[in-house]
Amino acid sequence: MQVQPPIAMLAELTHRCPLSCPYCSNPVELTARESELSTDDWRSVFEQAAAMGVLQLHLSGGEPASRRDLTDLVRAAREAGLYTNLITSGIGLTEKRLAELDEAGLDHVQLSLQGTDAAMADRIGGYRGGYDRKMTVAKWIGEIGFPLTLNFVMHRGNMHQLGRAIEMAQEMGARRIEVATVQFHGWAMQNRGALMPTREQATEANRTVAEARARLKGTLVIDYVPADYHADYPKPCMGGWASTGINVAPDGLVLPCHAAQTIKTLEFDNVRDRPLADIWQNGSAFNAYRGTDWMQEPCRSCERKTIDFGGCRCQAMAIAGDPTATDPVCVKSPDHAKTRDLAADFSAQDEAEMTWRVMDKTPG
Ligand code: SF4
Ligand code: FES
């Protein structure tokens, strides 16, 4: 069967990052600089991606600005014909570097926000002075005129700042804000006690987003990932496994999603060894949960199975211990009550210590 190509590629250029957010979506076993793909390797990946039909390239990390060759990578991607989006904390970008990225053809910038004031942002990012630096970078981004998306990652500690984050997006001239509640994989999984929002916070965030969407219609687009441990139905993670998105890790491993390595039964191919299109089409990890044939009950006979695709495979693994299970967030899952209890328990752990991301952390 010929499968449709992915629309978007997430290129995790590096796991290196000056920040150390406790919810980082990178795996707990981070890739060292020596193992990263070279400039030429990435150029080949971009050309292969464009040839197979990928349209958008999200340049991510870690912090992509930690790669000295970032401008060359953007140029290579544009020459391959890809739309380029830089996902950055802003740290490591100078006015000169941004001008060079503009000249190289960068299409869009997505700037992360750890909090709406220096005290919150610098504490969560683990980087003193980071917030002030980010505000300066935001000003340069506006002066150059890059289309901007602000990305606000929410958790129990900063969810009360949502309204202000939306205001800041407007003040910065952003066209879009992505409001994403922390997803519990990798580093965030180790910090569920410190990060899990309360049910009241989740409800209040839903209300704030609905009100802002109505008020700012036509002015600001608000993408929203709600606190799914408190929800009744799961998110359609990745728009369905291996259907619209493909991720390439810093060392060239090709993944169906950023947390796929938490599913230990999967085996991943590397772009150093196998053509990208072949991995997408025939790779065992991509075919493991593609479509709906892999589903168990209750998903198999559910009317929502082509809406949410059974939710998130990595969350099913993390909570139910089975990547083919119904996402435990779902009211129809036998693990739904357990998930509710976990959410209530973690969200009440006010004394929980936070573990910040560190580069040489070994899994524990
Ligand atoms: Fe989605 Fe499966 Fe729940 Fe149906 S049973 S709503 S397909 S997760
Ligand atoms: Fe892997 Fe949702 S994060 S499928």
Coordinates of N, CA and C and ligand atoms in Angstrom, one line a residue, residues 185 235 237-238 241 257-260 263 311-315, ligand 2:
H185 N 5.7 13.2 29.1 CA 6.7 12.2 28.5 C 8.1 12.6 29.0
K235 N -6.2 13.6 22.9 CA -5.9 14.4 21.8 C -5.5 13.5 20.6
C237 N -3.1 12.6 18.8 CA -1.6 12.9 18.8 C -1.0 12.6 17.5
M238 N -0.2 13.6 17.0 CA 0.5 13.6 15.7 C -0.5 13.5 14.6
W241 N -0.8 8.3 14.2 CA 0.6 7.8 14.0 C 1.0 7.7 12.6
C257 N 7.2 10.1 16.4 CA 6.8 11.3 17.3 C 8.0 11.5 18.2
H258 N 8.0 12.6 18.9 CA 9.2 13.0 19.7 C 9.4 12.0 20.9
A259 N 8.4 11.3 21.3 CA 8.5 10.5 22.5 C 8.5 9.0 22.1
A260 N 8.6 8.7 20.9 CA 8.5 7.3 20.4 C 9.5 6.4 21.1
I263 N 8.7 3.8 23.8 CA 8.1 2.5 23.4 C 9.3 1.6 23.1
G311 N -5.9 8.3 20.4 CA -5.1 9.1 21.3 C -3.6 9.0 21.1
C312 N -2.9 9.0 22.2 CA -1.4 9.0 22.1 C -0.8 7.6 22.5
R313 N 0.0 7.1 21.6 CA 0.6 5.8 21.8 C 1.6 5.8 23.0
C314 N 2.3 6.9 23.1 CA 3.3 7.0 24.1 C 2.6 7.2 25.5
Q315 N 1.5 7.8 25.5 CA 0.7 8.0 26.8 C 0.1 6.6 27.2
Ligands
FES2 FE1 4.1 9.6 20.8 FE2 1.8 10.9 21.3 S1 3.8 11.5 21.9 S2 2.2 9.2 20.0

